[in-house]
Coordinates of C-alpha atoms in Angstrom, one line a residue:
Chain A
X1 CA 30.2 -7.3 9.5
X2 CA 29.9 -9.7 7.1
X3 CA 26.3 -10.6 8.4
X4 CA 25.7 -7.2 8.3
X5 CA 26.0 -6.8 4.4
X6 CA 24.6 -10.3 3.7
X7 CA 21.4 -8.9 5.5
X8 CA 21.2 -5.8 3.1
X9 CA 21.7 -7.9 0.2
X10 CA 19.2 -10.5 1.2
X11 CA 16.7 -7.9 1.5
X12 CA 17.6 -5.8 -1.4
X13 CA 17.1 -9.1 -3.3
X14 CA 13.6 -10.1 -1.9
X15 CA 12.8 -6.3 -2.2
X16 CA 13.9 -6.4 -5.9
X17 CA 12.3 -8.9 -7.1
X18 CA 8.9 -8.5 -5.1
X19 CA 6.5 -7.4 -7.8
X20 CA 2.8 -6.6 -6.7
X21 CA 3.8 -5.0 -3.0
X22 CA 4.8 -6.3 0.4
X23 CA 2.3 -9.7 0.5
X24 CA 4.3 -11.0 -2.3
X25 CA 8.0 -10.2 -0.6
X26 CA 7.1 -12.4 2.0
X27 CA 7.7 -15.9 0.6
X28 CA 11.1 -14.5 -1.0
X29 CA 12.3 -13.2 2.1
X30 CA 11.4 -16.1 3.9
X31 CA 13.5 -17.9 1.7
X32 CA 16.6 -15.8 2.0
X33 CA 15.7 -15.6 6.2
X34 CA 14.9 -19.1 6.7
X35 CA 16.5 -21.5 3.7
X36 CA 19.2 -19.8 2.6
X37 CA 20.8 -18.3 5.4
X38 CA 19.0 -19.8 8.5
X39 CA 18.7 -16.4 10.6
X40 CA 15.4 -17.9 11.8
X41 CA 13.8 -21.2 12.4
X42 CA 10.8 -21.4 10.1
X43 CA 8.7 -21.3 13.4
X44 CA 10.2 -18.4 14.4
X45 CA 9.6 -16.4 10.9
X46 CA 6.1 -17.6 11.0
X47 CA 5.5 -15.8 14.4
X48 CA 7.4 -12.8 13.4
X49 CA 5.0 -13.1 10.2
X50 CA 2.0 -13.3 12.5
X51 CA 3.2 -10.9 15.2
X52 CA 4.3 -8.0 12.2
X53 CA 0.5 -8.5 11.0
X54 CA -0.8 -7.2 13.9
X55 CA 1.6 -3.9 13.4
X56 CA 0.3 -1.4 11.0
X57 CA 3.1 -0.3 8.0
X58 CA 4.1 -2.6 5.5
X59 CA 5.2 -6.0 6.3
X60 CA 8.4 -6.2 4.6
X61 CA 10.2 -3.6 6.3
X62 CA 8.9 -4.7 9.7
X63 CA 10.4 -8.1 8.9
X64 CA 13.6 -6.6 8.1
X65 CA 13.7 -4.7 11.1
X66 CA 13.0 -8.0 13.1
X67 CA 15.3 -10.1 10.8
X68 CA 18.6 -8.1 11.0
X69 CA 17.9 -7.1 14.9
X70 CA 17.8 -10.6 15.5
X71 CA 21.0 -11.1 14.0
X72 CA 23.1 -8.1 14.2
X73 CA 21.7 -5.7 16.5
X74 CA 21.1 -2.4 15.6
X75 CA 23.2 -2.4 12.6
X76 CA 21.4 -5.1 11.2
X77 CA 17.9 -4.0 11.8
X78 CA 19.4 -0.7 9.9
X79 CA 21.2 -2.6 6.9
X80 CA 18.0 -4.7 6.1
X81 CA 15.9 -2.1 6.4
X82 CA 17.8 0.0 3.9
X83 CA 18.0 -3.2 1.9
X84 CA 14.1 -3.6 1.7
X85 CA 13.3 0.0 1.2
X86 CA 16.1 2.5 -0.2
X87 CA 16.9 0.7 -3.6
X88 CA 13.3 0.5 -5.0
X89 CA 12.3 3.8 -3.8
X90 CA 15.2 5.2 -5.7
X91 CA 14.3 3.3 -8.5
X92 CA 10.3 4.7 -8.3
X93 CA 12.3 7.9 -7.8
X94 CA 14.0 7.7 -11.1
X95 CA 11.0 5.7 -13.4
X96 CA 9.1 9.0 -11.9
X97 CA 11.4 11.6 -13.0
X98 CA 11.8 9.9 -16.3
X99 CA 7.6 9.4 -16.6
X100 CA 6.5 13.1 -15.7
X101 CA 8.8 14.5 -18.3
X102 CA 7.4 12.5 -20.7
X103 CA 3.6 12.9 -19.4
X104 CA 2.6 14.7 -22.9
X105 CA 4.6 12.2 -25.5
X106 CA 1.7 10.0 -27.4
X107 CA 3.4 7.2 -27.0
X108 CA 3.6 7.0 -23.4
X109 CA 0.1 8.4 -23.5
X110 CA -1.3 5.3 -24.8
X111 CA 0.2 3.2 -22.5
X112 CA -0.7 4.9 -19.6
X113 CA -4.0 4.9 -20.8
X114 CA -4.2 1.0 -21.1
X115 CA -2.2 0.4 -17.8
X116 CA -4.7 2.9 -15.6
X117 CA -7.7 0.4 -16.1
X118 CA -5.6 -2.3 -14.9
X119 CA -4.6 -0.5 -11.9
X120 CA -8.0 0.0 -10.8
X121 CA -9.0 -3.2 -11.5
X122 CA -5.7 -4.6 -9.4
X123 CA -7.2 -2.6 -6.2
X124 CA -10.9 -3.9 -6.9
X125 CA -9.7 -7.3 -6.4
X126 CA -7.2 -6.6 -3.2
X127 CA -11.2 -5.2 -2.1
X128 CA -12.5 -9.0 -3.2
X129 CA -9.9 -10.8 -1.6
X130 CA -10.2 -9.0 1.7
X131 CA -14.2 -9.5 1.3
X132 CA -13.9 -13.5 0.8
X133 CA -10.9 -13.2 3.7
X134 CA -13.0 -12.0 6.0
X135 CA -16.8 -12.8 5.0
X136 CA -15.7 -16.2 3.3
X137 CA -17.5 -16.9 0.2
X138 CA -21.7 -18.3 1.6
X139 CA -24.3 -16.7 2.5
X140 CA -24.6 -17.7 5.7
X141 CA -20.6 -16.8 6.6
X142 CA -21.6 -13.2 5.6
X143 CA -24.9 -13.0 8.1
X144 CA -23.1 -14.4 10.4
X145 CA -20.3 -11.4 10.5
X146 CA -23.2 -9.1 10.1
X147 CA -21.4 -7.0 12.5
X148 CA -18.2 -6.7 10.5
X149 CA -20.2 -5.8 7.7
X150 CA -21.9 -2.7 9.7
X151 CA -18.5 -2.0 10.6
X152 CA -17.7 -1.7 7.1
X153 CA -20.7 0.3 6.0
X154 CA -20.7 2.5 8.5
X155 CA -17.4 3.7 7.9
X156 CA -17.7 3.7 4.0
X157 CA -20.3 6.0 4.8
X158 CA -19.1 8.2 7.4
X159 CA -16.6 8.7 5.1
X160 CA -18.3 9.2 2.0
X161 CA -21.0 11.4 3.4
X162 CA -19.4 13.3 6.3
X163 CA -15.5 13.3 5.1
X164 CA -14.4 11.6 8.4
X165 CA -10.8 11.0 8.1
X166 CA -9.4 7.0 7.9
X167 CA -8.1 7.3 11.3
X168 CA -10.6 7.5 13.6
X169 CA -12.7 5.0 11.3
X170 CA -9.7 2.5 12.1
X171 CA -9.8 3.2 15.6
X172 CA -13.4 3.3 16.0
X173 CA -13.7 -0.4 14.0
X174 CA -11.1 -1.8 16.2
X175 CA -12.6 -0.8 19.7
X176 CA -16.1 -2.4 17.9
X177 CA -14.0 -5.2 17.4
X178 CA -12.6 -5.5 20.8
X179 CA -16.0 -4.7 22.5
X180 CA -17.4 -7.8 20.7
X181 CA -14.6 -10.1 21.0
X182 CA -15.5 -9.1 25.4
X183 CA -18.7 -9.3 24.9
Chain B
X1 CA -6.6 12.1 -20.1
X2 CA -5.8 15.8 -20.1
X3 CA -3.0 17.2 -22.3
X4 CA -2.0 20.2 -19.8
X5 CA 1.7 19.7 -18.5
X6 CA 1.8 18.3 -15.0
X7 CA 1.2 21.4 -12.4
X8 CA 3.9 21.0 -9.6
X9 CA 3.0 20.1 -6.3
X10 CA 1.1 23.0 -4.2
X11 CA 3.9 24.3 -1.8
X12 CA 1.6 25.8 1.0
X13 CA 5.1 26.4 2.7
X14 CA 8.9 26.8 3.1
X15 CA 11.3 23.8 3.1
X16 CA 11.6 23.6 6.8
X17 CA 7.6 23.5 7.0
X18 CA 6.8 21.1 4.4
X19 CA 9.6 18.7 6.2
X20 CA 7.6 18.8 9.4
X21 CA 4.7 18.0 7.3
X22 CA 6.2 15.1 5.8
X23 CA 7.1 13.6 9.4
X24 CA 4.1 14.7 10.5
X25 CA 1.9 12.4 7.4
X26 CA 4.0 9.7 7.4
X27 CA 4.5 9.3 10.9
X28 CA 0.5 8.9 11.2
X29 CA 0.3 7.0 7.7
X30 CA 2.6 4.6 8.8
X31 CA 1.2 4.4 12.2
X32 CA -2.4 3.5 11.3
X33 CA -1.9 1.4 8.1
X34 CA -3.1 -2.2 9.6
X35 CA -3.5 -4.7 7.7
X36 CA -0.4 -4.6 5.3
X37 CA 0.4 -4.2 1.6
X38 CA -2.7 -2.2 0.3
X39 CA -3.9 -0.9 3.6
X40 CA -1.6 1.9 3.2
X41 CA -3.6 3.2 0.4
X42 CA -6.6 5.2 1.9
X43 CA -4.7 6.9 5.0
X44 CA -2.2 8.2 2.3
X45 CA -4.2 9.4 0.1
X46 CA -6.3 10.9 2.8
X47 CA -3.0 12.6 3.6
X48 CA -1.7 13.8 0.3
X49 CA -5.0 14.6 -1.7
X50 CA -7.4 15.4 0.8
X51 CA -5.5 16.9 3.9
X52 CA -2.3 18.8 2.3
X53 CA -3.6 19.1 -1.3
X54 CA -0.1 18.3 -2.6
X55 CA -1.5 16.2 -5.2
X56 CA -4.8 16.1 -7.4
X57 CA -6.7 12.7 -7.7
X58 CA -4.8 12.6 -11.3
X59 CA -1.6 12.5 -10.0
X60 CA -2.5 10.7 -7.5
X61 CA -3.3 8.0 -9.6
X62 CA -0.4 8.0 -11.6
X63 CA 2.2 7.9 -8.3
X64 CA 0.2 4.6 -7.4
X65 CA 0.6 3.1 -11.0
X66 CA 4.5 3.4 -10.6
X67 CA 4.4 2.2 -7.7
X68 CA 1.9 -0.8 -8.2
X69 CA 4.1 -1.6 -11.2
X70 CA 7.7 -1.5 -9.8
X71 CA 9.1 -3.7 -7.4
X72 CA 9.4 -3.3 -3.7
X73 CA 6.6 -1.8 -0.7
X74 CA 4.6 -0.1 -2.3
X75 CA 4.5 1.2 0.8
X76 CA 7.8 2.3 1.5
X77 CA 8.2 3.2 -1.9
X78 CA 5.5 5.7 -2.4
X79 CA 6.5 7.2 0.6
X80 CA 10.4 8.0 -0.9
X81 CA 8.7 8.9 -4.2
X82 CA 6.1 11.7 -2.6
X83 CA 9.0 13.2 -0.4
X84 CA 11.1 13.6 -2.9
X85 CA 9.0 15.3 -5.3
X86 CA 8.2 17.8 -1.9
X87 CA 11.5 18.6 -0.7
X88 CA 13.9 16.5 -2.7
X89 CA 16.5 13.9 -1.5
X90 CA 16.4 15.0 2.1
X91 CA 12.2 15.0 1.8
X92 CA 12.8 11.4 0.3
X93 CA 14.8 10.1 3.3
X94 CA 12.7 12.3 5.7
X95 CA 9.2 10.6 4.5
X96 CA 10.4 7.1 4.0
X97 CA 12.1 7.3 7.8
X98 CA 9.2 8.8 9.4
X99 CA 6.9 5.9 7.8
X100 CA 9.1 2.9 8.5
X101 CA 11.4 3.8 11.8
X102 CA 8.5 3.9 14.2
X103 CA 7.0 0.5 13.2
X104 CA 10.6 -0.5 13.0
X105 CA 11.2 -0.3 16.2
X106 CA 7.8 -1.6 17.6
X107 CA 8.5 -4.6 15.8
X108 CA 12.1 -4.9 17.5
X109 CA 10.7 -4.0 20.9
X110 CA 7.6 -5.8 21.3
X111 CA 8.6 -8.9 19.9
X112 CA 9.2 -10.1 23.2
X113 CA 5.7 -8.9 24.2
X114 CA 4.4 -11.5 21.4
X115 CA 4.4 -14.7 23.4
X116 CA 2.6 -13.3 25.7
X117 CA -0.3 -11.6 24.1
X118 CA -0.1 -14.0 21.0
X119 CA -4.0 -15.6 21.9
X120 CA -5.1 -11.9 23.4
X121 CA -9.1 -11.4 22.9
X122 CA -8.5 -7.8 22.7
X123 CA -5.7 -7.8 20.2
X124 CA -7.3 -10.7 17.9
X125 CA -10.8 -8.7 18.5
X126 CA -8.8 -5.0 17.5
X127 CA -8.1 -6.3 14.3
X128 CA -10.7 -8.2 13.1
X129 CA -12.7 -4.8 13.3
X130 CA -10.3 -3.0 11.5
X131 CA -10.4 -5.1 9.0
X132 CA -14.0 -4.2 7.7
X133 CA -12.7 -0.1 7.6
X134 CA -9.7 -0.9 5.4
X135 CA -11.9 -2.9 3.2
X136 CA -14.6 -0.4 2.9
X137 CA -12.0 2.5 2.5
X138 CA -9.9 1.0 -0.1
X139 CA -12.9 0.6 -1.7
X140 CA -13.8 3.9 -2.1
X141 CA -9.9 4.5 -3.4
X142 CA -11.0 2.6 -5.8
X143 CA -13.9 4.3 -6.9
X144 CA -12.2 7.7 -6.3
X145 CA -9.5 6.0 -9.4
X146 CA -12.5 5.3 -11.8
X147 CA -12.7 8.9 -13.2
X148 CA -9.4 10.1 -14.1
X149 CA -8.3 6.3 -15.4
X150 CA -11.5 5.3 -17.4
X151 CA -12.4 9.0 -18.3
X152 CA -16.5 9.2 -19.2
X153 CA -18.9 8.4 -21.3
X154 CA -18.2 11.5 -22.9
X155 CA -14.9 9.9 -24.5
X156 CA -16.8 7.4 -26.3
X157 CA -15.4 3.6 -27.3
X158 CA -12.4 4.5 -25.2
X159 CA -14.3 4.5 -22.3
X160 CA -15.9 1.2 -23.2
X161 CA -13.0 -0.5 -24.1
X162 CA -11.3 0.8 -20.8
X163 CA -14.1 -0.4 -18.6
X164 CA -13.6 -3.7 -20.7
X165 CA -10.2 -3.6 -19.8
X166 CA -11.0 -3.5 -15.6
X167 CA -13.7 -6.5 -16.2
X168 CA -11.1 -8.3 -18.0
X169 CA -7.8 -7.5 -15.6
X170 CA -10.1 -8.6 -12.4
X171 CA -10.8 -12.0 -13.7
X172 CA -7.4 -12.7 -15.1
X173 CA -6.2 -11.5 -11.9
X174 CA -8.6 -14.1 -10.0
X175 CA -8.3 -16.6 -12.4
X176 CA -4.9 -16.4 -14.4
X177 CA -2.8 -16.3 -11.1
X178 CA -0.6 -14.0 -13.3
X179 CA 1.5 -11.4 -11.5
X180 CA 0.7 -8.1 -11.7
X181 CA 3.7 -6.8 -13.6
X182 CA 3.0 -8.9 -16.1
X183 CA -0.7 -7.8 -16.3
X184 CA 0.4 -4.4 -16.2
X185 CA 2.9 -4.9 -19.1
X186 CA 0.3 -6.7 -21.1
X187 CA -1.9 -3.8 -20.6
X188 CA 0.4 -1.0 -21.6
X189 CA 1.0 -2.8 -25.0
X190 CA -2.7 -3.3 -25.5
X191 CA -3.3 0.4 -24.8
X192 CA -0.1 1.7 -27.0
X193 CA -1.5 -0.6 -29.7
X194 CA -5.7 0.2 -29.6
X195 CA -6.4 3.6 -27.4
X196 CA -3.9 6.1 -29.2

């Protein structure tokens, strides 16, 4: 039981105090997994890390689930997984309910107004740091994933132009990436 | 920015509908988000703007501010935030259950599966070609974000100093290594100080 609660806590915590989204959770919850409590070897998060990556949905609540099976069954994997998610959401829940019904105050305006720019300019470099992730930053790196980059275009497009929806995009880019990986 | 109230959500349906719905999104959104953190952003809003209409590209905007800026998923958290303003607390826990469980479980389930497949051609090969979609879709997010947050030219030096404002932001945030709160805080002061 009382691994039960420390696994809520330990998530709530890393949840908490991960600003900037799941990526940046991951280094405080391997600290509360791994140092603090020792639930896992450090091996052993890093192949949970690796193996969670090539799951879809955010990474923090798939290491939860992982984390607090691994340790208390099914109560665990529940526990940590409210830990990671329910408190913030409430918390967006609130900060939302408070926000809209203040959408028209001037004050509030203004800030909005200087925090939407930044926003945008947050997601334009996730888009950057994928790019150098997965082109690397020469020339030659680039032509040499031509393929990825077709991927990438093509989809942009087929999007853009013929309002394809994400999902088969996805799809589609993974079987291109399977056929060449065969090929 | 507009001055008009906020318009409530478009209900196309009853309760009991719009709580299939929810499942129904986040089950997919949480299914097909590879890639983690950001890659949620495209197949949501695919869901929520495009495909269900319960949110304009406005609002939009603004439920991804919150929940850039707070801690915690953003994944996860959107997902509470979105069915909650749809069908209240029972939306809430609907959507954020129907985006994490299945995943979840996976995750449990399959972990034994890793060893095995760890060095798998096919799996490595799957996701290096997703990659390139996320990458090109969250780009056109981010277009989609450049109207209703930097307004046009119409708007005059507020829309320069706003497009200013993404220049500068980008190469703090590859340079600085500051976190984004805090670029998000400094912003909001520098916007309730100059663009009033």
């Amino acid at each position: 039981m009382t691994d039960v609660l420390d696994l809520f806590v330990s998530f709530l915590r890393a949840s908490i105090l991960g600003f900037g989204g799941g990526p940046s959770m991951v280094l405080l919850i391997q600290s509360e997994v791994v140092d603090l409590h020792g639930w896992l070897s450090n091996a052993e998060f890093l192949d949970a890390f690796a193996f969670g990556n090539a799951l879809p949905s955010p990474i923090a609540t798939k290491l939860a689930a992982f984390t607090g099976y691994h340790v208390a069954g099914w109560p665990g994997a529940f526990a940590a997984l409210l830990g990671v998610a329910g408190p913030t959401a409430a918390l967006v829940i609130l900060a939302a309910g408070l926000f809209m019904s203040r959408r028209n105050n001037p004050v509030l305006k203004a800030i909005i107004a200087g925090v939407r720019p930044v926003v945008v300019a947050l997601l334009l470099y996730v888009v950057w740091d994928f790019l150098v992730e997965v082109f690397g930053t020469e020339l030659s790196s680039w032509l040499a994933n031509w393929y990825l980059l077709a991927i990438a275009v093509a989809s942009g497009w087929l999007m853009q132009r013929y309002r394809v929806h994400p999902v088969p995009l996805i799809i589609g880019g993974g079987l291109v990436g399977m056929l060449v990986a065969v090929a | 920015m507009s001055s008009t109230p906020p318009s409530p959500p478009a209900r196309h349906a009853g309760k009991a509908t719009l709580c299939w719905q929810l499942t129904a999104s986040f089950f997919r959104i949480g299914l097909f988000a590879f890639g983690g953190g950001a890659s949620v952003i495209p197949v949501l809003r695919d869901e929520v703007v495009t495909r269900h209409a319960w949110f304009d590209e406005e609002e939009f905007l603004d439920i991804y501010t919150l929940g850039s800026t707070l801690p915690g998923p953003i994944g996860s958290n959107l997902a509470g935030y979105i069915g909650f303003r749809l069908a209240g607390a029972a939306g809430a826990i609907i959507a954020l259950a129907a985006s994490v469980l299945p995943t979840a479980a996976a995750m449990i389930f399959l972990a034994a599966l890793y060893s095995a497949y760890r060095d798998n051609v096919l799996v490595a090969g799957f996701l290096e070609g997703v990659r390139p979609v996320v990458i090109a879709l969250l780009a056109l997010v981010a277009v989609s974000f450049i109207r209703p947050s930097l307004g046009t030219r119409k708007d005059g030096w507020h829309f320069g100093v706003k497009l200013a404002l993404v220049a500068v932001m980008f190469c703090l945030t590859m340079f600085s290594g500051l976190n984004a709160a805090v670029l998000i805080g400094i912003s909001g002061a520098f916007g309730l100080a100059v663009l009033r």
